[in-house]
Short mmCIF file of C-alpha atoms in Angstrom, two decimals:
data_model
loop_
_atom_site.label_atom_id
_atom_site.label_comp_id
_atom_site.label_asym_id
_atom_site.label_seq_id
_atom_site.Cartn_x
_atom_site.Cartn_y
_atom_site.Cartn_z
CA MET A 1487 -0.08 -0.07 -0.05
CA GLY A 1488 2.88 2.30 0.81
CA GLY A 1489 4.37 1.86 -2.67
CA SER A 1490 1.08 3.32 -4.34
CA LEU A 1491 1.27 6.73 -2.52
CA THR A 1492 1.75 9.84 -4.67
CA LEU A 1493 4.52 12.25 -3.87
CA SER A 1494 2.16 14.69 -2.40
CA GLU A 1495 0.58 11.87 -0.03
CA ARG A 1496 4.08 10.91 1.16
CA LEU A 1497 4.92 14.43 1.89
CA TRP A 1498 1.61 14.95 3.83
CA ARG A 1499 2.25 11.94 5.72
CA ILE A 1500 5.88 12.81 6.75
CA ALA A 1501 4.50 16.27 7.64
CA LEU A 1502 1.79 14.63 9.78
CA TRP A 1503 4.41 12.44 11.68
CA VAL A 1504 6.79 15.45 12.20
CA GLY A 1505 3.87 17.36 13.81
CA ALA A 1506 2.68 14.53 16.00
CA ILE A 1507 6.34 14.02 17.28
CA LEU A 1508 6.69 17.90 17.92
CA CYS A 1509 3.45 17.96 19.73
CA PHE A 1510 4.26 14.94 21.79
CA ALA A 1511 7.72 16.47 22.62
CA PHE A 1512 6.04 19.74 23.49
CA LEU A 1513 3.81 17.93 26.05
CA ILE A 1514 6.40 15.58 27.53
CA VAL A 1515 9.67 17.34 27.71
CA PRO A 1516 8.79 19.76 30.58
CA ILE A 1517 7.77 16.79 32.66
CA ALA A 1518 10.63 14.87 31.71
CA ALA A 1519 13.12 17.61 32.50
CA MET A 1520 12.42 17.30 36.22
CA LEU A 1521 12.94 13.44 36.32
CA PRO A 1522 16.88 13.66 35.94
CA LEU A 1523 17.24 16.31 38.70
CA SER A 1524 15.48 13.78 41.18
CA VAL A 1525 18.79 11.63 40.95
CA ASN A 1526 21.24 14.32 40.59
CA ASP A 1527 24.12 14.44 43.19
CA GLY A 1528 24.05 18.22 43.61
CA GLN A 1529 22.55 20.56 46.20
CA TYR A 1530 20.22 22.57 43.83
CA LEU A 1531 17.72 22.17 41.08
CA THR A 1532 20.03 22.96 38.26
CA TYR A 1533 21.91 21.37 35.34
CA PRO A 1534 24.42 19.90 34.56
CA LEU A 1535 24.05 16.66 36.40
CA ARG A 1536 26.85 15.94 38.78
CA GLY A 1537 26.41 12.20 39.51
CA PHE A 1538 23.78 9.69 40.53
CA THR A 1539 22.24 9.59 44.02
CA THR A 1540 18.96 8.30 45.65
CA ARG A 1541 19.28 10.24 48.75
CA TRP A 1542 16.62 12.95 47.66
CA PHE A 1543 13.95 9.83 47.36
CA GLU A 1544 15.18 8.63 50.84
CA GLU A 1545 14.66 12.14 52.26
CA PHE A 1546 11.22 12.21 50.42
CA PHE A 1547 10.09 8.75 52.17
CA THR A 1548 11.69 9.29 55.45
CA SER A 1549 11.47 13.00 56.41
CA GLU A 1550 8.67 13.77 58.98
CA ARG A 1551 7.60 16.74 57.08
CA TRP A 1552 7.22 14.99 53.69
CA ALA A 1553 5.79 11.62 55.36
CA MET A 1554 2.94 14.15 56.79
CA SER A 1555 2.20 15.32 53.39
CA ILE A 1556 2.16 11.90 52.06
CA ARG A 1557 -0.11 10.77 54.62
CA ASN A 1558 -2.41 13.87 54.05
CA SER A 1559 -2.70 13.51 50.31
CA LEU A 1560 -3.54 9.84 50.60
CA VAL A 1561 -6.11 10.28 53.11
CA ILE A 1562 -7.75 13.32 51.35
CA GLY A 1563 -7.42 11.77 47.95
CA LEU A 1564 -9.13 8.74 48.98
CA ALA A 1565 -11.85 10.19 50.89
CA SER A 1566 -12.69 12.82 48.28
CA ALA A 1567 -12.53 10.30 45.38
CA LEU A 1568 -15.15 8.11 47.47
CA LEU A 1569 -17.61 11.16 48.08
CA ALA A 1570 -17.08 12.37 44.27
CA THR A 1571 -17.91 8.78 43.09
CA ALA A 1572 -20.96 8.66 45.31
CA LEU A 1573 -22.30 12.02 44.30
CA GLY A 1574 -21.14 11.87 40.58
CA THR A 1575 -22.79 8.54 40.12
CA LEU A 1576 -26.16 9.46 41.60
CA ALA A 1577 -26.03 12.68 39.46
CA ALA A 1578 -25.44 10.77 36.36
CA LEU A 1579 -28.14 8.23 37.02
CA GLY A 1580 -30.70 11.12 37.43
CA LEU A 1581 -29.39 12.85 34.35
CA SER A 1582 -29.42 9.75 32.09
CA ARG A 1583 -33.19 8.98 32.60
CA GLY A 1584 -34.27 11.85 30.15
CA TYR A 1585 -37.11 13.04 32.19
CA CYS A 1586 -35.33 15.29 34.52
CA PRO A 1587 -36.50 18.94 34.02
CA GLY A 1588 -33.68 21.41 33.53
CA SER A 1589 -31.16 18.67 32.95
CA ARG A 1590 -29.08 20.89 30.61
CA ALA A 1591 -28.81 23.42 33.11
CA ILE A 1592 -28.11 21.02 35.92
CA MET A 1593 -25.34 19.40 33.68
CA ALA A 1594 -23.72 23.02 33.16
CA ILE A 1595 -23.73 23.57 36.97
CA LEU A 1596 -22.21 20.07 37.60
CA LEU A 1597 -19.30 20.62 35.07
CA SER A 1598 -18.55 24.10 36.06
CA PRO A 1599 -15.73 23.32 38.13
CA LEU A 1600 -13.89 22.17 35.17
CA ILE A 1601 -14.62 25.46 33.40
CA VAL A 1602 -14.15 28.27 36.28
CA PRO A 1603 -10.66 29.00 37.02
CA VAL A 1604 -9.46 27.13 40.08
CA VAL A 1605 -8.26 30.34 41.92
CA ILE A 1606 -11.87 32.03 41.60
CA TYR A 1607 -13.39 28.51 42.93
CA ALA A 1608 -10.82 28.69 45.85
CA VAL A 1609 -11.68 32.21 46.84
CA GLY A 1610 -15.27 31.44 46.74
CA LEU A 1611 -14.72 28.41 48.97
CA TYR A 1612 -12.85 30.36 51.31
CA PHE A 1613 -15.59 32.99 51.95
CA PHE A 1614 -18.12 29.96 51.95
CA PHE A 1615 -16.40 27.82 54.31
CA ALA A 1616 -14.86 30.53 56.84
CA PRO A 1617 -18.17 31.18 58.56
CA LEU A 1618 -18.84 27.48 58.77
CA GLY A 1619 -15.51 26.73 60.31
CA LEU A 1620 -14.43 24.45 57.68
CA THR A 1621 -11.34 26.09 56.73
CA ALA A 1622 -8.08 24.63 57.88
CA SER A 1623 -9.84 21.27 58.40
CA TYR A 1624 -9.80 17.86 56.59
CA THR A 1625 -13.60 17.90 56.24
CA GLY A 1626 -13.47 21.35 54.48
CA ILE A 1627 -10.64 20.01 51.94
CA ILE A 1628 -12.31 16.68 51.19
CA LEU A 1629 -15.47 18.49 50.40
CA ALA A 1630 -13.78 20.98 48.07
CA HIS A 1631 -11.72 18.31 46.14
CA ALA A 1632 -14.97 16.16 45.96
CA ALA A 1633 -16.60 19.04 44.16
CA LEU A 1634 -13.50 19.31 41.62
CA GLY A 1635 -13.55 15.42 41.27
CA ALA A 1636 -17.28 14.83 40.81
CA PRO A 1637 -17.59 16.08 37.27
CA PHE A 1638 -15.09 13.43 36.16
CA VAL A 1639 -17.40 10.84 37.61
CA VAL A 1640 -20.40 12.33 36.02
CA ILE A 1641 -18.77 12.14 32.62
CA THR A 1642 -17.52 8.69 32.95
CA VAL A 1643 -20.70 7.13 34.31
CA LEU A 1644 -22.98 9.07 31.80
CA ALA A 1645 -20.53 7.46 29.12
CA SER A 1646 -21.17 3.88 30.68
CA LEU A 1647 -24.88 4.41 30.74
CA THR A 1648 -24.87 5.31 27.09
CA GLY A 1649 -26.82 2.40 25.68
CA PHE A 1650 -27.55 0.90 28.89
CA ASP A 1651 -30.65 -1.39 28.81
CA TRP A 1652 -33.02 -0.15 31.52
CA ASN A 1653 -35.35 -3.19 30.97
CA LEU A 1654 -32.81 -5.02 33.11
CA ALA A 1655 -33.61 -2.75 36.06
CA ARG A 1656 -37.49 -3.07 35.32
CA ALA A 1657 -36.97 -6.80 35.10
CA GLY A 1658 -35.22 -6.94 38.45
CA ALA A 1659 -38.08 -4.58 39.98
CA SER A 1660 -40.84 -6.87 38.61
CA LEU A 1661 -39.35 -9.85 40.49
CA GLY A 1662 -39.69 -8.05 43.78
CA ALA A 1663 -36.23 -6.33 44.31
CA GLY A 1664 -36.45 -2.88 45.79
CA PRO A 1665 -34.84 0.20 44.23
CA VAL A 1666 -31.78 -0.06 46.51
CA ARG A 1667 -31.31 -3.87 45.63
CA VAL A 1668 -31.76 -3.10 41.85
CA ALA A 1669 -29.26 -0.56 42.02
CA PHE A 1670 -26.42 -2.68 43.97
CA ARG A 1671 -27.24 -5.84 42.19
CA VAL A 1672 -28.14 -4.85 38.55
CA ILE A 1673 -27.13 -1.03 37.72
CA PHE A 1674 -24.01 -0.65 39.63
CA PRO A 1675 -22.14 -3.81 38.60
CA LEU A 1676 -22.92 -2.75 34.80
CA ILE A 1677 -21.45 0.66 35.16
CA LEU A 1678 -18.76 -0.07 37.51
CA PRO A 1679 -15.91 0.45 35.02
CA GLY A 1680 -17.12 4.04 34.59
CA MET A 1681 -17.51 4.63 38.25
CA ILE A 1682 -13.98 3.18 38.90
CA THR A 1683 -12.50 5.57 36.03
CA GLY A 1684 -14.31 8.46 37.38
CA ALA A 1685 -12.99 7.50 40.87
CA LEU A 1686 -9.26 7.27 39.51
CA PHE A 1687 -9.80 10.90 37.81
CA ALA A 1688 -11.05 12.29 41.01
CA PHE A 1689 -8.42 10.75 43.12
CA ALA A 1690 -5.67 12.10 40.64
CA THR A 1691 -7.34 15.61 40.66
CA SER A 1692 -7.11 15.85 44.46
CA PHE A 1693 -3.70 14.28 44.78
CA GLU A 1694 -2.24 16.96 42.45
CA GLU A 1695 -4.20 19.93 43.49
CA VAL A 1696 -2.45 22.98 45.22
CA VAL A 1697 -4.62 26.15 44.78
CA VAL A 1698 -7.48 25.32 46.87
CA ILE A 1699 -5.11 23.99 49.42
CA LEU A 1700 -3.14 27.06 49.54
CA PHE A 1701 -6.58 28.95 50.41
CA ILE A 1702 -8.31 26.87 52.96
CA ALA A 1703 -5.70 24.36 54.33
CA GLY A 1704 -4.06 25.01 57.79
CA PRO A 1705 -0.66 23.87 58.72
CA GLU A 1706 -1.88 20.41 59.62
CA GLN A 1707 -3.21 19.85 56.13
CA ARG A 1708 -0.04 20.14 54.20
CA THR A 1709 -0.32 17.95 50.96
CA ILE A 1710 2.55 17.04 48.68
CA PRO A 1711 1.90 19.65 46.18
CA ARG A 1712 1.59 22.21 49.04
CA GLU A 1713 4.90 20.95 50.32
CA MET A 1714 6.45 21.38 46.87
CA PHE A 1715 5.34 25.03 46.59
CA SER A 1716 6.43 25.81 50.02
CA GLY A 1717 9.99 24.36 49.00
CA LEU A 1718 10.36 26.36 45.94
CA ARG A 1719 9.83 29.50 47.87
CA GLU A 1720 11.74 28.74 50.94
CA ASN A 1721 14.59 26.13 49.96
CA ILE A 1722 14.98 24.91 46.39
CA SER A 1723 15.93 21.38 47.38
CA PRO A 1724 16.32 18.29 44.76
CA THR A 1725 13.77 16.65 47.14
CA ILE A 1726 11.11 18.59 45.14
CA ALA A 1727 12.24 16.96 42.01
CA ALA A 1728 11.86 13.43 43.75
CA ALA A 1729 8.47 14.26 44.77
CA ALA A 1730 7.59 15.40 41.23
CA ALA A 1731 8.95 12.01 40.02
CA VAL A 1732 6.66 10.45 42.61
CA LEU A 1733 3.55 12.24 41.48
CA VAL A 1734 4.46 11.54 37.73
CA ALA A 1735 4.65 7.80 38.67
CA VAL A 1736 1.31 7.97 40.21
CA SER A 1737 -0.08 9.53 37.42
CA VAL A 1738 1.15 7.15 34.91
CA ILE A 1739 -0.15 4.25 37.04
CA LEU A 1740 -3.59 5.85 37.17
CA LEU A 1741 -3.67 6.41 33.37
CA THR A 1742 -2.68 2.85 32.87
CA ALA A 1743 -5.37 1.59 34.92
CA VAL A 1744 -7.81 3.80 33.06
CA GLU A 1745 -6.78 2.58 29.89
CA LEU A 1746 -7.11 -1.08 30.95
CA LEU A 1747 -10.67 -0.27 32.27
CA ARG A 1748 -11.27 1.21 28.94
CA ARG A 1749 -10.27 -1.75 27.14
CA ARG A 1750 -11.99 -4.14 29.45
CA THR A 1751 -15.52 -2.09 28.87
CA GLU A 1752 -15.05 -2.33 25.03
CA ARG A 1753 -14.42 -6.02 25.30
CA LEU A 1754 -17.54 -6.34 27.58
CA ARG A 1755 -19.65 -4.18 25.22
CA GLY A 1756 -18.33 -6.17 22.15
CA MET A 1757 -19.36 -9.48 23.90
CA THR A 1758 -22.88 -8.10 24.82
CA ALA A 1759 -23.48 -7.04 21.24
CA ARG A 1760 -22.85 -10.48 19.72
#
């Protein structure tokens, strides 16, 4: 097939590959530039590299200050992902039935955290949470991050509900199962890949978020991104590069899990369609 291409088609294909490689490099190079500094045997975040060392990773995992930030990031990320998954799934189920009045306006409101600049959202949260005593508390941060992660759950669960056969739920109800039992025994198992995918995106959103943390978190709620931000202002240590490498590794693991779930969903849909 390649021999049958005309000269203009070959040039177009070459230009397409060159453009794709340049776009890929534009996205990846700024991230990859931090990784060598995480194993650089120097005192500052600068090139050229002076040697190989793992002491910055050792400091990241053994320092009490960084250990507290890791613990906070995991606790806040898991709690906010669970809350976002519950709220986002219920919202997606309601919007998917089609008879919800004002569904388009509700959908726009639910997705607004993805559109509104985070700094505006953070300022609003501060003035809303402060009178309620939710600033400088884990509860306030979990609620704020759950609101940021819920739109991802709504989108992925709505995608899973596309083509969902509601006759299965009606069949369960006709056999005497209540709404809760139908939801847990029929609906949730079928849309589980979408729920898990949304939960992973919600966890990643919370795990890497820093703007809201800067506005409403206290000294006891320091997360990894907050610690990195403070480190850049106070002392530029290569430990920050080690923390960045860990965040990149977590993101790669989450994206791999999402891709595996996507392939599993497509395989199950293909089996159902047969």
